[in-house]
PDB file of C-alpha atoms in Angstrom:
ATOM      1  CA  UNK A   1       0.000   0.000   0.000  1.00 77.00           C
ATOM      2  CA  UNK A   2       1.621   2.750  -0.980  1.00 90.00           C
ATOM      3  CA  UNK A   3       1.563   6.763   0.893  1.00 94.00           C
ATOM      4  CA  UNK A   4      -0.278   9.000  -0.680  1.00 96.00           C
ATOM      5  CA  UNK A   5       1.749  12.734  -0.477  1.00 97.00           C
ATOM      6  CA  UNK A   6       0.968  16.329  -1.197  1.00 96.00           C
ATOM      7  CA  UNK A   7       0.962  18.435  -2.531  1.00 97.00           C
ATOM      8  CA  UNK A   8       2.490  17.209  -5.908  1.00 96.00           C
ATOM      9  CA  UNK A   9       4.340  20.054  -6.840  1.00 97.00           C
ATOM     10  CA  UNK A  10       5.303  23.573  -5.356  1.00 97.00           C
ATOM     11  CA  UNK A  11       7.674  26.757  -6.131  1.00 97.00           C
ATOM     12  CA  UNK A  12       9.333  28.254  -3.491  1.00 96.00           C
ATOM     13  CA  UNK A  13      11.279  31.686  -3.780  1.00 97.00           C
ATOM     14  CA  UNK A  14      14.080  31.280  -1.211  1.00 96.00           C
ATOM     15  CA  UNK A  15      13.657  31.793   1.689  1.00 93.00           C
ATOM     16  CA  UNK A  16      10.004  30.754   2.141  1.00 95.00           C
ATOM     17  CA  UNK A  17       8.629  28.199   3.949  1.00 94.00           C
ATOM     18  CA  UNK A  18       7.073  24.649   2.586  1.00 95.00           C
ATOM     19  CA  UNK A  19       5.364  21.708   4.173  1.00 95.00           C
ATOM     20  CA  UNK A  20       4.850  18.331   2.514  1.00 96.00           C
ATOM     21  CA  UNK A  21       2.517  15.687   3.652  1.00 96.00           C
ATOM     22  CA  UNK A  22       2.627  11.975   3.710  1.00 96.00           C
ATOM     23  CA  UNK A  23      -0.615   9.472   4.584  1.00 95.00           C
ATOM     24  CA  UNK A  24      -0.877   6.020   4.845  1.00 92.00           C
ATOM     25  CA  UNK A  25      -4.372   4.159   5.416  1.00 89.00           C
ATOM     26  CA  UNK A  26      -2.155   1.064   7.378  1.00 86.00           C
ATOM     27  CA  UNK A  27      -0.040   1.307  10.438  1.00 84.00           C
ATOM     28  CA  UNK A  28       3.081   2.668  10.119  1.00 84.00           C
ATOM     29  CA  UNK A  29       6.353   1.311  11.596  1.00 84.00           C
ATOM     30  CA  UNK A  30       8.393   4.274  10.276  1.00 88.00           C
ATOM     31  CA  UNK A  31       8.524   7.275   7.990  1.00 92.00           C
ATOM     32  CA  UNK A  32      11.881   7.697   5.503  1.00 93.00           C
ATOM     33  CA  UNK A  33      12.236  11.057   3.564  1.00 94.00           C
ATOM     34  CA  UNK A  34      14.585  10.984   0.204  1.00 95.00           C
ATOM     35  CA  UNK A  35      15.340  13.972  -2.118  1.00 96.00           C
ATOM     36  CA  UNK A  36      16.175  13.293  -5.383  1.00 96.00           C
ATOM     37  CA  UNK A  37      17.529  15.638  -7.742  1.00 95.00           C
ATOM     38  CA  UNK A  38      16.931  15.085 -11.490  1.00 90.00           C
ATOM     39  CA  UNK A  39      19.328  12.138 -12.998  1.00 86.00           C
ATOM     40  CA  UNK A  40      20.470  11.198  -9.427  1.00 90.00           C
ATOM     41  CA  UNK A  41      20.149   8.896  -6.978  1.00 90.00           C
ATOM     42  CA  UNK A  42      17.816   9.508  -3.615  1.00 93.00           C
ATOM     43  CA  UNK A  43      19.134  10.861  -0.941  1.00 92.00           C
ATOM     44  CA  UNK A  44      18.379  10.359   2.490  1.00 90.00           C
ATOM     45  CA  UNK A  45      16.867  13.107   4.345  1.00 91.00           C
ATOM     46  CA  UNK A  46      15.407  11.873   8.270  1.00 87.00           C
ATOM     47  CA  UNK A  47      14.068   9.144   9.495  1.00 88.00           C
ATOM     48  CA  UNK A  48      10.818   8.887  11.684  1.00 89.00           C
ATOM     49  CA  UNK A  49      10.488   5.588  14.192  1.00 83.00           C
ATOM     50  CA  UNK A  50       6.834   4.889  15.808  1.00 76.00           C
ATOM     51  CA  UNK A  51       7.746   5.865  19.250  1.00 70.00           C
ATOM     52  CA  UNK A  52       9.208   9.369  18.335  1.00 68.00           C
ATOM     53  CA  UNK A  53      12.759   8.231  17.685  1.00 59.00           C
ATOM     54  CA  UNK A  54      14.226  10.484  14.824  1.00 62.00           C
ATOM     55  CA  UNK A  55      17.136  11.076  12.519  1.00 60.00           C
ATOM     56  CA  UNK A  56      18.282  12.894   9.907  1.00 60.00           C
ATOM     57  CA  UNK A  57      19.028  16.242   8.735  1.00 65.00           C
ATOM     58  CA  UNK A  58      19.527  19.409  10.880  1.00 61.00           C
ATOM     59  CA  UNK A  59      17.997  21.784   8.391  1.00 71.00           C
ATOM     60  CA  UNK A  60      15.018  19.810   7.704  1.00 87.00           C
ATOM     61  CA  UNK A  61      12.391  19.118   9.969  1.00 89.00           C
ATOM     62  CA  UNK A  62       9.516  16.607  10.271  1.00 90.00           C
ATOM     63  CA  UNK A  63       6.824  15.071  12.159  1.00 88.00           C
ATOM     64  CA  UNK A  64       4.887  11.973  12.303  1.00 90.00           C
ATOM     65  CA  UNK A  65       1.571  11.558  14.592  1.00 88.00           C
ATOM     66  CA  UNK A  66       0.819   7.767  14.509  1.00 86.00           C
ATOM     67  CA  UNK A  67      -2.824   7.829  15.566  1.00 87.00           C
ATOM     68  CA  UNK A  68      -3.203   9.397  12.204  1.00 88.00           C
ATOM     69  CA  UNK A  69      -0.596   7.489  10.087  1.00 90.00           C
ATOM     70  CA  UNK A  70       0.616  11.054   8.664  1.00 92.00           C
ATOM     71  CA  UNK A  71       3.972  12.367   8.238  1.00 93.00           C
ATOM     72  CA  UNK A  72       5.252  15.707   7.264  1.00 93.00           C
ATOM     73  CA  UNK A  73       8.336  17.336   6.206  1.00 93.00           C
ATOM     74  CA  UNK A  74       9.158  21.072   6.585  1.00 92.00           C
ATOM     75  CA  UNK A  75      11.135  22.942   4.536  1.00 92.00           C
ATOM     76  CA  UNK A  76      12.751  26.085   6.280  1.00 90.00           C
ATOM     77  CA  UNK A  77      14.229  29.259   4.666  1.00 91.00           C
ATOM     78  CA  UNK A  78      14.783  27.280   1.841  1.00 92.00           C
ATOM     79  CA  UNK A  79      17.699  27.506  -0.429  1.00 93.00           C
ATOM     80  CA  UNK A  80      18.090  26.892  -3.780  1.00 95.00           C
ATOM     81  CA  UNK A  81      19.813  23.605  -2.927  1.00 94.00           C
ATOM     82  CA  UNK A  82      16.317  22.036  -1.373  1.00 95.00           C
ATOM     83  CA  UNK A  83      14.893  21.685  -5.363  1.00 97.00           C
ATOM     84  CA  UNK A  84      14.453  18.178  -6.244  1.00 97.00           C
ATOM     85  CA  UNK A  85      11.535  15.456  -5.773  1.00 97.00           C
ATOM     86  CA  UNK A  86      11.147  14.509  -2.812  1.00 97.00           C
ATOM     87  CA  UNK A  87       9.256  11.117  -1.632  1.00 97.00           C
ATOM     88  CA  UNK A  88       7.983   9.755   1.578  1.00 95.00           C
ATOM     89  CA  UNK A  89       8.426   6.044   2.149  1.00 94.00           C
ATOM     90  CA  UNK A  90       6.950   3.946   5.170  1.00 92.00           C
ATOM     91  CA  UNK A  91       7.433   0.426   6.421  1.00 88.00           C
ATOM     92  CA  UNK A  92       4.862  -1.302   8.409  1.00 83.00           C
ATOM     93  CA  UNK A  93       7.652  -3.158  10.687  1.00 75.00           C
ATOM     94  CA  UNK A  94       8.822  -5.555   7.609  1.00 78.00           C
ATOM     95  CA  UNK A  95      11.531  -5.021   4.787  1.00 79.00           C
ATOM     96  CA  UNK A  96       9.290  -3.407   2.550  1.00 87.00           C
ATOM     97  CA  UNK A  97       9.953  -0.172   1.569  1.00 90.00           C
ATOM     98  CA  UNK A  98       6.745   1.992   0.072  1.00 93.00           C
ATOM     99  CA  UNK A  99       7.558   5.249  -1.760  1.00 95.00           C
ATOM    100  CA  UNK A 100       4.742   7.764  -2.078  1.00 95.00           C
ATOM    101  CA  UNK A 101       4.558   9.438  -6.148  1.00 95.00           C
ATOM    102  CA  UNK A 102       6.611  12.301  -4.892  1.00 97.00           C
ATOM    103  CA  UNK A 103       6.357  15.921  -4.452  1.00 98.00           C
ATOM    104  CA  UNK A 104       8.453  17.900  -6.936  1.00 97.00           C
ATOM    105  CA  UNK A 105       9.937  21.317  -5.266  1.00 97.00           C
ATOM    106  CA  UNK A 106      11.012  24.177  -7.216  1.00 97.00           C
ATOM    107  CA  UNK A 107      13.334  26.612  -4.969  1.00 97.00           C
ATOM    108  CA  UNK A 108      13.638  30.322  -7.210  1.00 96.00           C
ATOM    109  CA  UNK A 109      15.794  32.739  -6.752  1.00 94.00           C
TER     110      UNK A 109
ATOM    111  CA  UNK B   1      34.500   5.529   1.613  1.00 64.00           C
ATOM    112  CA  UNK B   2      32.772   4.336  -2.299  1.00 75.00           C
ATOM    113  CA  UNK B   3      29.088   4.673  -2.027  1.00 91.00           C
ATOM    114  CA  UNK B   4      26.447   2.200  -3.577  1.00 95.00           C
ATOM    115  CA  UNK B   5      27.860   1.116  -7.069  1.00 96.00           C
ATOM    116  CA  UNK B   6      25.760   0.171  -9.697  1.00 97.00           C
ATOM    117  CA  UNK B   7      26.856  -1.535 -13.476  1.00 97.00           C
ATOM    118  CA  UNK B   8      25.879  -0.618 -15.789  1.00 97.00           C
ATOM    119  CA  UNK B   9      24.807   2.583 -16.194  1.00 96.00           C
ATOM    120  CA  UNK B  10      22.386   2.215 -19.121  1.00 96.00           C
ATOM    121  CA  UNK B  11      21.468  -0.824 -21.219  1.00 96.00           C
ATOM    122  CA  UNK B  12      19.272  -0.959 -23.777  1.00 98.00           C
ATOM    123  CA  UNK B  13      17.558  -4.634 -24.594  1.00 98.00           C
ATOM    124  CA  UNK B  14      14.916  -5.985 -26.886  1.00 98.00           C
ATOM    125  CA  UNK B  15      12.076  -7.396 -25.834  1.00 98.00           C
ATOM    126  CA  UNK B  16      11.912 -11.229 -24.579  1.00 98.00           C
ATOM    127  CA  UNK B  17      15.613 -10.809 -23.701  1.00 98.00           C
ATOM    128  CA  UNK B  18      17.028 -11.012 -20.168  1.00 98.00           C
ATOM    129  CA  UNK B  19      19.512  -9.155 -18.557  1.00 98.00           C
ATOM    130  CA  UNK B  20      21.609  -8.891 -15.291  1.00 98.00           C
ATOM    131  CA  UNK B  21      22.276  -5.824 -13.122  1.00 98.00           C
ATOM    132  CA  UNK B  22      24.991  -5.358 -10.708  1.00 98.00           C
ATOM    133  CA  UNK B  23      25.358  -3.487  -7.542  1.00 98.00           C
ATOM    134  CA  UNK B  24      27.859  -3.369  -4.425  1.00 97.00           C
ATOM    135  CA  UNK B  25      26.827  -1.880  -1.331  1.00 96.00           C
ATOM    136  CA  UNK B  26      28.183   0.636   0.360  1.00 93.00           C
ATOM    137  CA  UNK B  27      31.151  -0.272   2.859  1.00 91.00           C
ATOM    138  CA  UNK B  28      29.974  -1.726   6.177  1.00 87.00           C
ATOM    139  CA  UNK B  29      26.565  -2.593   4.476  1.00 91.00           C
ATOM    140  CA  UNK B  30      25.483  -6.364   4.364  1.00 91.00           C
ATOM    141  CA  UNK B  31      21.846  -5.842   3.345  1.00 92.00           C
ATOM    142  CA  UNK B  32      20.685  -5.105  -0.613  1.00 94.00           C
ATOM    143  CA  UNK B  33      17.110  -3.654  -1.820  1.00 95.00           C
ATOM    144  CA  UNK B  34      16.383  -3.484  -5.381  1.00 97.00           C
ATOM    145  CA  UNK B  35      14.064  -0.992  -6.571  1.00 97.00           C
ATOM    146  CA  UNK B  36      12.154  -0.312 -10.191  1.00 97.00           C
ATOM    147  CA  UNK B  37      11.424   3.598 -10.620  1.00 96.00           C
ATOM    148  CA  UNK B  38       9.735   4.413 -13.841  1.00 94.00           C
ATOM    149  CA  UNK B  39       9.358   8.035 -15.117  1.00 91.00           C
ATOM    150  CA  UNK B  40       7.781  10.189 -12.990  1.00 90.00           C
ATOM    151  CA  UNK B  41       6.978   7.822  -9.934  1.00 93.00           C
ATOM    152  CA  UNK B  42       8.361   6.664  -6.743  1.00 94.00           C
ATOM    153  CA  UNK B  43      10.640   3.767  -6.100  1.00 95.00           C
ATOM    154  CA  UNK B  44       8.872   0.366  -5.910  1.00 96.00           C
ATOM    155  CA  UNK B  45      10.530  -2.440  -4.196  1.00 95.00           C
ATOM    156  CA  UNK B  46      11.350  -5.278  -5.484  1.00 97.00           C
ATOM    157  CA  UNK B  47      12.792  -7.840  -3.153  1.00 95.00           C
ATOM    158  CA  UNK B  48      15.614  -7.327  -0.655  1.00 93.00           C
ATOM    159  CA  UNK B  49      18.349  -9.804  -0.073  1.00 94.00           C
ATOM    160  CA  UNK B  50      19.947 -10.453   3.341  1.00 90.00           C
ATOM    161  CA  UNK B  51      22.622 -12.851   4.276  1.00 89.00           C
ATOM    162  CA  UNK B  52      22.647 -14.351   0.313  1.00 92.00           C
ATOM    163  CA  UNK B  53      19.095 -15.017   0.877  1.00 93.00           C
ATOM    164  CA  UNK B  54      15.809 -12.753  -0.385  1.00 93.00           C
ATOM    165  CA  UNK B  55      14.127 -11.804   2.430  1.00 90.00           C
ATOM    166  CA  UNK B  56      11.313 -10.225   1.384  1.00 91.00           C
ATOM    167  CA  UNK B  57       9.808  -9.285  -2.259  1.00 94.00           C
ATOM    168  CA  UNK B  58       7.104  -6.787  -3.641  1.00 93.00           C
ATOM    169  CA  UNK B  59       4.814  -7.381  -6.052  1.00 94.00           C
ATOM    170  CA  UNK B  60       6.794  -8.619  -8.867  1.00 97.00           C
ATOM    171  CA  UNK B  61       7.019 -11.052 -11.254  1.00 97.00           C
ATOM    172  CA  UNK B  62       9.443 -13.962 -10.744  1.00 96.00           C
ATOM    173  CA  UNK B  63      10.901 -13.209 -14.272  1.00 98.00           C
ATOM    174  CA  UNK B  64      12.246 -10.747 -11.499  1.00 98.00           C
ATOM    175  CA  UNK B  65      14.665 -12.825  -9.534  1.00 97.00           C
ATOM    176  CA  UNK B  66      18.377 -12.106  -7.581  1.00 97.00           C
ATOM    177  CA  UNK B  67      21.482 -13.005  -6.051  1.00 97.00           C
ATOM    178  CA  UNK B  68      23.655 -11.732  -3.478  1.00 97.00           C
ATOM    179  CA  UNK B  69      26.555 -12.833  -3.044  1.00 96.00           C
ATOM    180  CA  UNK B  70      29.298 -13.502  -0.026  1.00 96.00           C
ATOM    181  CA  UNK B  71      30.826 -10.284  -0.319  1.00 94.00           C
ATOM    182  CA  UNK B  72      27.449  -8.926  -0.210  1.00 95.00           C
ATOM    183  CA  UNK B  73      27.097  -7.561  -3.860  1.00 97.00           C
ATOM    184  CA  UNK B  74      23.773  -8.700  -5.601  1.00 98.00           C
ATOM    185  CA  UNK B  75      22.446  -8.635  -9.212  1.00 98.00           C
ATOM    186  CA  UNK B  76      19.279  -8.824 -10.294  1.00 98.00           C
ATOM    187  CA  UNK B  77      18.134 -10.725 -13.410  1.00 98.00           C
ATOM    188  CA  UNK B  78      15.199 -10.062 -15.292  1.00 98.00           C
ATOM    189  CA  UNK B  79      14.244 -12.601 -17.708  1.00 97.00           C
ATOM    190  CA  UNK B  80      11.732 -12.309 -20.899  1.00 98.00           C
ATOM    191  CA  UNK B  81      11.764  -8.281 -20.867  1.00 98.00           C
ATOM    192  CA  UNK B  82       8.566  -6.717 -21.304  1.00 98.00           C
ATOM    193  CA  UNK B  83       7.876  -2.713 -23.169  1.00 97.00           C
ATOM    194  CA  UNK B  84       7.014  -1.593 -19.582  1.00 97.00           C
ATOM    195  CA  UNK B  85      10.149  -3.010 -17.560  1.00 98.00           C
ATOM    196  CA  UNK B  86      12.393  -0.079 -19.095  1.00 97.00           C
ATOM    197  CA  UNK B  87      12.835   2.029 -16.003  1.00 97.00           C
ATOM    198  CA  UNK B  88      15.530   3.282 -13.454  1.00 97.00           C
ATOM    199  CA  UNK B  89      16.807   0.098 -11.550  1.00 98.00           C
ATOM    200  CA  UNK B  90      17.940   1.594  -8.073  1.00 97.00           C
ATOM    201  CA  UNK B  91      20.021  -0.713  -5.522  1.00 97.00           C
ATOM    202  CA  UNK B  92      20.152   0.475  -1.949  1.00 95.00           C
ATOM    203  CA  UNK B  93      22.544  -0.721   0.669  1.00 94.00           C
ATOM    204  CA  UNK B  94      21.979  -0.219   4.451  1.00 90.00           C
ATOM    205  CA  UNK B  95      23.667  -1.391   7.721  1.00 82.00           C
ATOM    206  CA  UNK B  96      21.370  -2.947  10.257  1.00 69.00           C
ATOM    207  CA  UNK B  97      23.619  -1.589  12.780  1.00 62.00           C
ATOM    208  CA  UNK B  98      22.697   2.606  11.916  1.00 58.00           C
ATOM    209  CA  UNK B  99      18.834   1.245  12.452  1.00 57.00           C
ATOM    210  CA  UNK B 100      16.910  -1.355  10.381  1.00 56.00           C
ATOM    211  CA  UNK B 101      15.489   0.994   7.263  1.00 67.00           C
ATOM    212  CA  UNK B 102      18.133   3.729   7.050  1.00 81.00           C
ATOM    213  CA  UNK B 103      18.821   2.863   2.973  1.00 88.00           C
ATOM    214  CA  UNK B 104      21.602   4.362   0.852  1.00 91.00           C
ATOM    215  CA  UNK B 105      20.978   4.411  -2.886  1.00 95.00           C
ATOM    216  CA  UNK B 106      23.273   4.532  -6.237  1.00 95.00           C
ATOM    217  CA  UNK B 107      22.859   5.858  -8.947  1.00 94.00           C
ATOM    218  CA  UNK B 108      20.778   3.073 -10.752  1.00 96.00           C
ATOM    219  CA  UNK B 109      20.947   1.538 -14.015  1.00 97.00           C
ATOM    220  CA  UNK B 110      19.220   3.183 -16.732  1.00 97.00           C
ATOM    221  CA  UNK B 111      17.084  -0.242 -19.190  1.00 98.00           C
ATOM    222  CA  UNK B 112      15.202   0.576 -21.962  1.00 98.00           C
ATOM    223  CA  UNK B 113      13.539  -2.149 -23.333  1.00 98.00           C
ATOM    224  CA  UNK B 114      12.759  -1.938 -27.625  1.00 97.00           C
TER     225      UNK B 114
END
């Protein structure tokens, strides 16, 4: 079952703000956050555990409420380096990694 | 420290061939995902390979099948290629140790099927 995210796209100039959702309809284990930049591999961002346990990057924030099964990632002051796609992807305690479609983020000058 | 390597970087097949792509994990790293990310879409996973064995698969075909081997580099094979297999093949390496899910991709291998 793959995360549903939103929005699907949004342009940022820099230094504005920007907050990307991710849903599930099952019971998450954890919440993974990847940018990928066009061509390029995904990169990790932060990792959310059920339980509150997170890790990851210091300028990007996130949250994950697990009565609701939602993640989100905020973007702060962003630079022109935060463009790229970037996709949620949750586990339900197994292997399996889900990736949501994406949300692609335009940072302009 | 080399990252996740991937071989090769594009291949173009015809269809009903098969074909074999490589990765090595990243240093330290003794688990392998494979993922199939087609234009425009997320990453979906198709089996993951732990201690040369496949732990746990998506929902994919067993023309999709793998290896991994002792050094913990894994291929995967796809057999009788179909139009809508051409995608970006992405191999991620991670390291029980940092946390069970914590994945490290490479670049991926570029297949377009004719």
């Amino acid at each position: 079952q793959q995360p549903v995210q939103s929005p699907q796209a949004v342009i940022l100039r820099e230094g504005e703000d920007a907050v990307i959702n991710c849903s599930s309809s099952k019971a998450l284990y954890s919440v993974h956050w990847y940018r990928q930049k066009h061509g390029e591999a995904p990169i990790f961002l932060m990792i959310l555990l059920k339980g509150g346990e997170q890790k990851g990057h210091d300028k990007i924030s996130a949250s994950f409420n697990e009565k609701k099964q939602q993640s989100s990632l905020y973007l702060t002051a962003s630079q022109l380096s935060y463009s790229g796609t970037y996709f949620c992807g949750t586990t339900k305690n197994d292997y399996k990694l889900s990736f949501g479609a994406g949300t692609t983020v335009t940072v302009r000058a | 420290d080399a990252g996740v390597t991937q071989s090769p970087t594009h291949l173009i097949k015809t269809r009903g061939q098969q074909v074999t792509l490589r990765c090595s994990p990243k240093s330290g790293h003794d688990t392998v995902s494979w993922y199939q990310q087609a234009l425009g879409q997320g990453p979906q996973f198709i089996f993951q390979y732990y201690e040369e064995e496949e732990r746990q698969r998506g929902n994919f075909p067993d023309r999709f099948s793998g290896h991994q081997f002792p050094n913990y580099s894994s291929e995967l094979n796809v057999n009788a290629l179909l139009l809508g297999d051409s995608a970006l093949y992405l191999c991620a390496s991670s390291d029980p140790g940092q946390g069970p899910y914590e994945q490290y991709f490479g670049p991926g291998t570029r297949l377009t099927v004719t």
